[in-house]
CSV table of N, CA, C and O in Angstrom, one decimal:
chain,number,residue,atom,x,y,z
A,1,MET,N,0.9,-1.2,0.0
A,1,MET,CA,0.0,0.0,0.0
A,1,MET,C,0.9,1.2,0.0
A,1,MET,O,1.1,1.8,1.0
A,2,THR,N,1.4,1.6,-1.1
A,2,THR,CA,2.3,2.7,-1.3
A,2,THR,C,1.6,3.9,-2.0
A,2,THR,O,2.3,4.9,-2.2
A,3,ASP,N,0.4,3.8,-2.2
A,3,ASP,CA,-0.3,4.9,-2.9
A,3,ASP,C,-0.5,6.1,-2.0
A,3,ASP,O,-0.9,5.9,-0.8
A,4,VAL,N,-0.2,7.3,-2.5
A,4,VAL,CA,-0.4,8.5,-1.7
A,4,VAL,C,-1.7,9.1,-2.0
A,4,VAL,O,-2.1,9.2,-3.2
A,5,VAL,N,-2.6,9.3,-1.0
A,5,VAL,CA,-3.9,9.9,-1.3
A,5,VAL,C,-4.0,11.3,-0.6
A,5,VAL,O,-3.4,11.5,0.4
A,6,ASP,N,-4.8,12.2,-1.2
A,6,ASP,CA,-5.0,13.5,-0.6
A,6,ASP,C,-6.1,13.4,0.4
A,6,ASP,O,-6.8,12.4,0.6
A,7,ALA,N,-6.3,14.5,1.1
A,7,ALA,CA,-7.3,14.6,2.2
A,7,ALA,C,-8.7,14.3,1.7
A,7,ALA,O,-9.5,13.6,2.3
A,8,ASP,N,-9.0,14.8,0.5
A,8,ASP,CA,-10.4,14.6,-0.1
A,8,ASP,C,-10.7,13.1,-0.3
A,8,ASP,O,-11.7,12.6,0.0
A,9,GLU,N,-9.6,12.4,-0.9
A,9,GLU,CA,-9.8,11.0,-1.1
A,9,GLU,C,-9.9,10.2,0.2
A,9,GLU,O,-10.7,9.3,0.3
A,10,LEU,N,-9.1,10.6,1.1
A,10,LEU,CA,-9.2,9.9,2.4
A,10,LEU,C,-10.6,10.1,3.1
A,10,LEU,O,-11.1,9.1,3.6
A,11,LEU,N,-11.1,11.3,3.0
A,11,LEU,CA,-12.4,11.6,3.5
A,11,LEU,C,-13.5,10.8,2.8
A,11,LEU,O,-14.4,10.2,3.4
A,12,ARG,N,-13.3,10.6,1.5
A,12,ARG,CA,-14.3,9.8,0.7
A,12,ARG,C,-14.3,8.4,1.2
A,12,ARG,O,-15.3,7.7,1.3
A,13,ARG,N,-13.1,7.9,1.4
A,13,ARG,CA,-12.9,6.5,1.8
A,13,ARG,C,-13.5,6.3,3.2
A,13,ARG,O,-14.2,5.2,3.5
A,14,ILE,N,-13.3,7.2,4.1
A,14,ILE,CA,-13.8,7.1,5.4
A,14,ILE,C,-15.4,7.1,5.4
A,14,ILE,O,-16.0,6.4,6.0
A,15,ARG,N,-15.9,8.0,4.6
A,15,ARG,CA,-17.4,8.1,4.4
A,15,ARG,C,-18.0,6.8,3.8
A,15,ARG,O,-19.0,6.4,4.3
A,16,ARG,N,-17.3,6.2,2.9
A,16,ARG,CA,-17.7,4.9,2.4
A,16,ARG,C,-17.7,3.9,3.5
A,16,ARG,O,-18.6,3.0,3.6
A,17,GLY,N,-16.7,3.9,4.3
A,17,GLY,CA,-16.6,3.0,5.5
A,17,GLY,C,-17.7,3.2,6.4
A,17,GLY,O,-18.3,2.3,7.0
A,18,GLN,N,-18.1,4.5,6.7
A,18,GLN,CA,-19.2,4.8,7.5
A,18,GLN,C,-20.5,4.2,7.0
A,18,GLN,O,-21.3,3.7,7.7
A,19,GLU,N,-20.7,4.4,5.7
A,19,GLU,CA,-21.9,3.9,5.1
A,19,GLU,C,-22.0,2.4,5.2
A,19,GLU,O,-23.0,1.8,5.5
A,20,ARG,N,-20.8,1.7,4.9
A,20,ARG,CA,-20.8,0.3,5.0
A,20,ARG,C,-21.1,-0.2,6.5
A,20,ARG,O,-21.9,-1.2,6.7
A,21,ALA,N,-20.4,0.4,7.4
A,21,ALA,CA,-20.6,0.1,8.8
A,21,ALA,C,-22.0,0.3,9.3
A,21,ALA,O,-22.6,-0.6,10.0
A,22,ALA,N,-22.6,1.4,8.8
A,22,ALA,CA,-24.1,1.6,9.2
A,22,ALA,C,-25.0,0.5,8.5
A,22,ALA,O,-25.9,0.1,9.2
A,23,GLU,N,-24.7,0.2,7.3
A,23,GLU,CA,-25.5,-0.9,6.7
A,23,GLU,C,-25.4,-2.2,7.4
A,23,GLU,O,-26.4,-2.9,7.6
A,24,GLU,N,-24.2,-2.6,7.7
A,24,GLU,CA,-23.9,-3.8,8.4
A,24,GLU,C,-24.6,-3.8,9.8
A,24,GLU,O,-25.1,-4.8,10.2
A,25,GLU,N,-24.4,-2.7,10.5
A,25,GLU,CA,-25.0,-2.6,11.8
A,25,GLU,C,-26.5,-2.8,11.8
A,25,GLU,O,-27.1,-3.6,12.5
A,26,ARG,N,-27.1,-2.1,10.8
A,26,ARG,CA,-28.6,-2.2,10.6
A,26,ARG,C,-29.0,-3.7,10.3
A,26,ARG,O,-29.9,-4.2,10.9
A,27,ALA,N,-28.2,-4.3,9.4
A,27,ALA,CA,-28.6,-5.7,9.0
A,27,ALA,C,-28.4,-6.7,10.1
A,27,ALA,O,-29.3,-7.5,10.3
A,28,TRP,N,-27.4,-6.5,11.0
A,28,TRP,CA,-27.2,-7.4,12.1
A,28,TRP,C,-28.2,-7.2,13.2
A,28,TRP,O,-28.7,-8.1,13.8
A,29,ARG,N,-28.6,-5.9,13.4
A,29,ARG,CA,-29.7,-5.6,14.4
A,29,ARG,C,-31.0,-6.3,13.9
A,29,ARG,O,-31.7,-6.8,14.7
A,30,GLU,N,-31.3,-6.1,12.6
A,30,GLU,CA,-32.5,-6.7,12.1
A,30,GLU,C,-32.5,-8.2,12.3
A,30,GLU,O,-33.5,-8.9,12.7
A,31,ARG,N,-31.4,-8.8,12.0
A,31,ARG,CA,-31.2,-10.3,12.1
A,31,ARG,C,-31.4,-10.7,13.6
A,31,ARG,O,-32.1,-11.7,13.8
A,32,ALA,N,-30.8,-9.9,14.5
A,32,ALA,CA,-31.0,-10.2,15.9
A,32,ALA,C,-32.5,-10.2,16.3
A,32,ALA,O,-32.9,-11.1,17.1
A,33,LEU,N,-33.2,-9.3,15.8
A,33,LEU,CA,-34.6,-9.2,16.1
A,33,LEU,C,-35.4,-10.4,15.6
A,33,LEU,O,-36.3,-10.9,16.3
A,34,THR,N,-35.1,-10.8,14.4
A,34,THR,CA,-35.8,-11.9,13.8
A,34,THR,C,-35.4,-13.2,14.5
A,34,THR,O,-36.2,-14.2,14.5
A,35,LEU,N,-34.3,-13.3,15.1
A,35,LEU,CA,-33.8,-14.6,15.7
A,35,LEU,C,-34.2,-14.7,17.1
A,35,LEU,O,-34.0,-15.7,17.8
A,36,THR,N,-34.6,-13.6,17.8
A,36,THR,CA,-34.8,-13.5,19.2
A,36,THR,C,-35.7,-14.7,19.7
A,36,THR,O,-35.4,-15.4,20.7
A,37,ALA,N,-36.8,-14.9,19.0
A,37,ALA,CA,-37.8,-15.9,19.4
A,37,ALA,C,-37.4,-17.3,19.1
A,37,ALA,O,-37.6,-18.2,19.9
A,38,THR,N,-36.7,-17.5,18.0
A,38,THR,CA,-36.4,-18.9,17.6
A,38,THR,C,-35.0,-19.4,17.9
A,38,THR,O,-34.8,-20.6,18.0
A,39,ASP,N,-34.0,-18.4,18.0
A,39,ASP,CA,-32.6,-18.8,18.2
A,39,ASP,C,-31.9,-17.8,19.1
A,39,ASP,O,-31.2,-16.9,18.6
A,40,PRO,N,-32.2,-17.9,20.3
A,40,PRO,CA,-31.6,-16.9,21.3
A,40,PRO,C,-30.1,-16.8,21.1
A,40,PRO,O,-29.5,-15.6,21.2
A,41,GLU,N,-29.4,-17.9,21.0
A,41,GLU,CA,-27.9,-17.8,20.8
A,41,GLU,C,-27.5,-17.1,19.6
A,41,GLU,O,-26.6,-16.3,19.5
A,42,GLY,N,-28.2,-17.4,18.5
A,42,GLY,CA,-28.0,-16.7,17.2
A,42,GLY,C,-28.3,-15.2,17.3
A,42,GLY,O,-27.6,-14.3,16.8
A,43,ALA,N,-29.3,-14.9,18.1
A,43,ALA,CA,-29.7,-13.4,18.3
A,43,ALA,C,-28.6,-12.7,19.1
A,43,ALA,O,-28.2,-11.6,18.8
A,44,ARG,N,-28.0,-13.4,20.1
A,44,ARG,CA,-26.9,-12.8,20.9
A,44,ARG,C,-25.7,-12.6,20.0
A,44,ARG,O,-25.0,-11.5,20.0
A,45,GLU,N,-25.4,-13.5,19.2
A,45,GLU,CA,-24.2,-13.4,18.2
A,45,GLU,C,-24.5,-12.2,17.3
A,45,GLU,O,-23.6,-11.4,17.0
A,46,ALA,N,-25.7,-12.2,16.7
A,46,ALA,CA,-26.0,-11.1,15.8
A,46,ALA,C,-25.9,-9.7,16.5
A,46,ALA,O,-25.4,-8.7,15.9
A,47,THR,N,-26.3,-9.6,17.8
A,47,THR,CA,-26.3,-8.4,18.5
A,47,THR,C,-24.8,-8.0,18.8
A,47,THR,O,-24.5,-6.8,18.6
A,48,ASP,N,-24.0,-9.0,19.1
A,48,ASP,CA,-22.6,-8.7,19.3
A,48,ASP,C,-21.9,-8.2,18.0
A,48,ASP,O,-21.2,-7.2,18.0
A,49,ARG,N,-22.3,-8.7,16.8
A,49,ARG,CA,-21.8,-8.3,15.6
A,49,ARG,C,-22.3,-6.8,15.3
A,49,ARG,O,-21.5,-6.0,14.8
A,50,ALA,N,-23.5,-6.6,15.6
A,50,ALA,CA,-24.1,-5.2,15.4
A,50,ALA,C,-23.3,-4.2,16.3
A,50,ALA,O,-23.0,-3.1,15.8
A,51,ARG,N,-23.0,-4.6,17.5
A,51,ARG,CA,-22.2,-3.7,18.4
A,51,ARG,C,-20.8,-3.5,17.8
A,51,ARG,O,-20.4,-2.4,18.0
A,52,ALA,N,-20.2,-4.5,17.3
A,52,ALA,CA,-18.9,-4.3,16.7
A,52,ALA,C,-18.9,-3.3,15.6
A,52,ALA,O,-18.1,-2.4,15.5
A,53,TYR,N,-19.9,-3.3,14.7
A,53,TYR,CA,-20.1,-2.3,13.6
A,53,TYR,C,-20.4,-1.0,14.2
A,53,TYR,O,-20.0,0.0,13.7
A,54,GLU,N,-21.2,-0.9,15.3
A,54,GLU,CA,-21.5,0.3,15.9
A,54,GLU,C,-20.2,1.0,16.4
A,54,GLU,O,-20.0,2.2,16.2
A,55,VAL,N,-19.3,0.2,17.0
A,55,VAL,CA,-18.1,0.8,17.4
A,55,VAL,C,-17.2,1.3,16.3
A,55,VAL,O,-16.7,2.4,16.4
A,56,VAL,N,-17.2,0.6,15.2
A,56,VAL,CA,-16.4,1.0,14.0
A,56,VAL,C,-17.0,2.3,13.5
A,56,VAL,O,-16.3,3.3,13.2
A,57,LEU,N,-18.4,2.4,13.5
A,57,LEU,CA,-19.0,3.6,13.0
A,57,LEU,C,-18.7,4.8,13.9
A,57,LEU,O,-18.4,5.9,13.5
A,58,ARG,N,-18.7,4.6,15.2
A,58,ARG,CA,-18.4,5.7,16.2
A,58,ARG,C,-16.9,6.1,16.0
A,58,ARG,O,-16.6,7.3,16.1
A,59,VAL,N,-16.0,5.2,15.8
A,59,VAL,CA,-14.6,5.6,15.6
A,59,VAL,C,-14.5,6.5,14.3
A,59,VAL,O,-13.8,7.5,14.3
A,60,LEU,N,-15.1,6.0,13.2
A,60,LEU,CA,-15.1,6.8,12.0
A,60,LEU,C,-15.7,8.1,12.1
A,60,LEU,O,-15.2,9.1,11.6
A,61,GLU,N,-16.8,8.2,12.9
A,61,GLU,CA,-17.4,9.5,13.1
A,61,GLU,C,-16.5,10.4,13.9
A,61,GLU,O,-16.5,11.6,13.6
A,62,GLU,N,-15.8,9.9,14.9
A,62,GLU,CA,-14.8,10.7,15.6
A,62,GLU,C,-13.7,11.2,14.8
A,62,GLU,O,-13.2,12.3,15.0
A,63,ILE,N,-13.3,10.4,13.8
A,63,ILE,CA,-12.2,10.9,12.9
A,63,ILE,C,-12.7,12.0,12.1
A,63,ILE,O,-12.0,13.0,11.9
A,64,VAL,N,-13.9,11.9,11.5
A,64,VAL,CA,-14.5,13.0,10.7
A,64,VAL,C,-14.9,14.2,11.5
A,64,VAL,O,-14.6,15.3,11.1
A,65,SER,N,-15.5,14.0,12.6
A,65,SER,CA,-16.0,15.1,13.5
A,65,SER,C,-15.5,14.9,14.9
A,65,SER,O,-16.2,14.5,15.8
A,66,PRO,N,-14.2,15.3,15.2
A,66,PRO,CA,-13.7,15.1,16.5
A,66,PRO,C,-14.4,15.9,17.5
A,66,PRO,O,-14.8,17.0,17.3
A,67,GLY,N,-14.7,15.2,18.7
A,67,GLY,CA,-15.3,15.9,19.8
A,67,GLY,C,-16.8,16.1,19.7
A,67,GLY,O,-17.5,16.6,20.6
A,68,SER,N,-17.4,15.7,18.5
A,68,SER,CA,-18.9,15.8,18.4
A,68,SER,C,-19.6,14.9,19.4
A,68,SER,O,-19.0,13.8,19.8
A,69,SER,N,-20.8,15.2,19.8
A,69,SER,CA,-21.5,14.4,20.7
A,69,SER,C,-21.9,13.0,20.0
A,69,SER,O,-22.2,13.0,18.8
A,70,PRO,N,-21.8,12.0,20.8
A,70,PRO,CA,-22.2,10.7,20.1
A,70,PRO,C,-23.7,10.5,20.0
A,70,PRO,O,-24.4,9.9,20.8
A,71,ALA,N,-24.2,11.0,18.9
A,71,ALA,CA,-25.7,11.0,18.6
A,71,ALA,C,-26.2,9.6,18.5
A,71,ALA,O,-27.4,9.3,18.9
A,72,ARG,N,-25.5,8.7,18.0
A,72,ARG,CA,-25.9,7.3,17.8
A,72,ARG,C,-26.2,6.6,19.2
A,72,ARG,O,-27.0,5.7,19.2
A,73,ALA,N,-25.5,6.9,20.2
A,73,ALA,CA,-25.6,6.3,21.5
A,73,ALA,C,-27.0,6.4,22.0
A,73,ALA,O,-27.5,5.5,22.7
A,74,GLU,N,-27.7,7.5,21.7
A,74,GLU,CA,-29.0,7.8,22.3
A,74,GLU,C,-30.1,6.8,21.6
A,74,GLU,O,-30.9,6.4,22.3
A,75,GLY,N,-29.9,6.6,20.3
A,75,GLY,CA,-30.9,5.9,19.6
A,75,GLY,C,-30.7,4.4,19.4
A,75,GLY,O,-31.4,3.7,18.7
A,76,VAL,N,-29.6,3.9,20.0
A,76,VAL,CA,-29.3,2.5,19.8
A,76,VAL,C,-30.2,1.6,20.6
A,76,VAL,O,-30.4,1.8,21.8
A,77,LYS,N,-30.8,0.7,19.9
A,77,LYS,CA,-31.7,-0.2,20.6
A,77,LYS,C,-30.9,-1.5,20.9
A,77,LYS,O,-30.4,-2.2,20.0
A,78,GLN,N,-30.9,-1.9,22.1
A,78,GLN,CA,-30.2,-3.1,22.6
A,78,GLN,C,-31.1,-4.3,22.5
A,78,GLN,O,-32.3,-4.2,22.9
A,79,VAL,N,-30.5,-5.4,22.0
A,79,VAL,CA,-31.3,-6.6,21.9
A,79,VAL,C,-30.5,-7.6,22.8
A,79,VAL,O,-29.3,-7.8,22.6
A,80,THR,N,-31.2,-8.1,23.8
A,80,THR,CA,-30.6,-9.1,24.7
A,80,THR,C,-31.2,-10.4,24.7
A,80,THR,O,-32.3,-10.6,24.2
């Protein structure tokens, strides 16, 4: 990985990463909800994966907007 990228390209890549992390988080949360009644262990695993993507999303948000309030923490629905 020796390619040099400018700040605009780096920001575009980070934003793509944010979009992907948000999509994956949403998908795993939906899967957790659908598995809750039939497969509790699968629902827990899906919830853990959703949380991992949530963390990635928060880190990328902090890179783009340092010090901004964590807006996603308020609306995150926990599945247990």
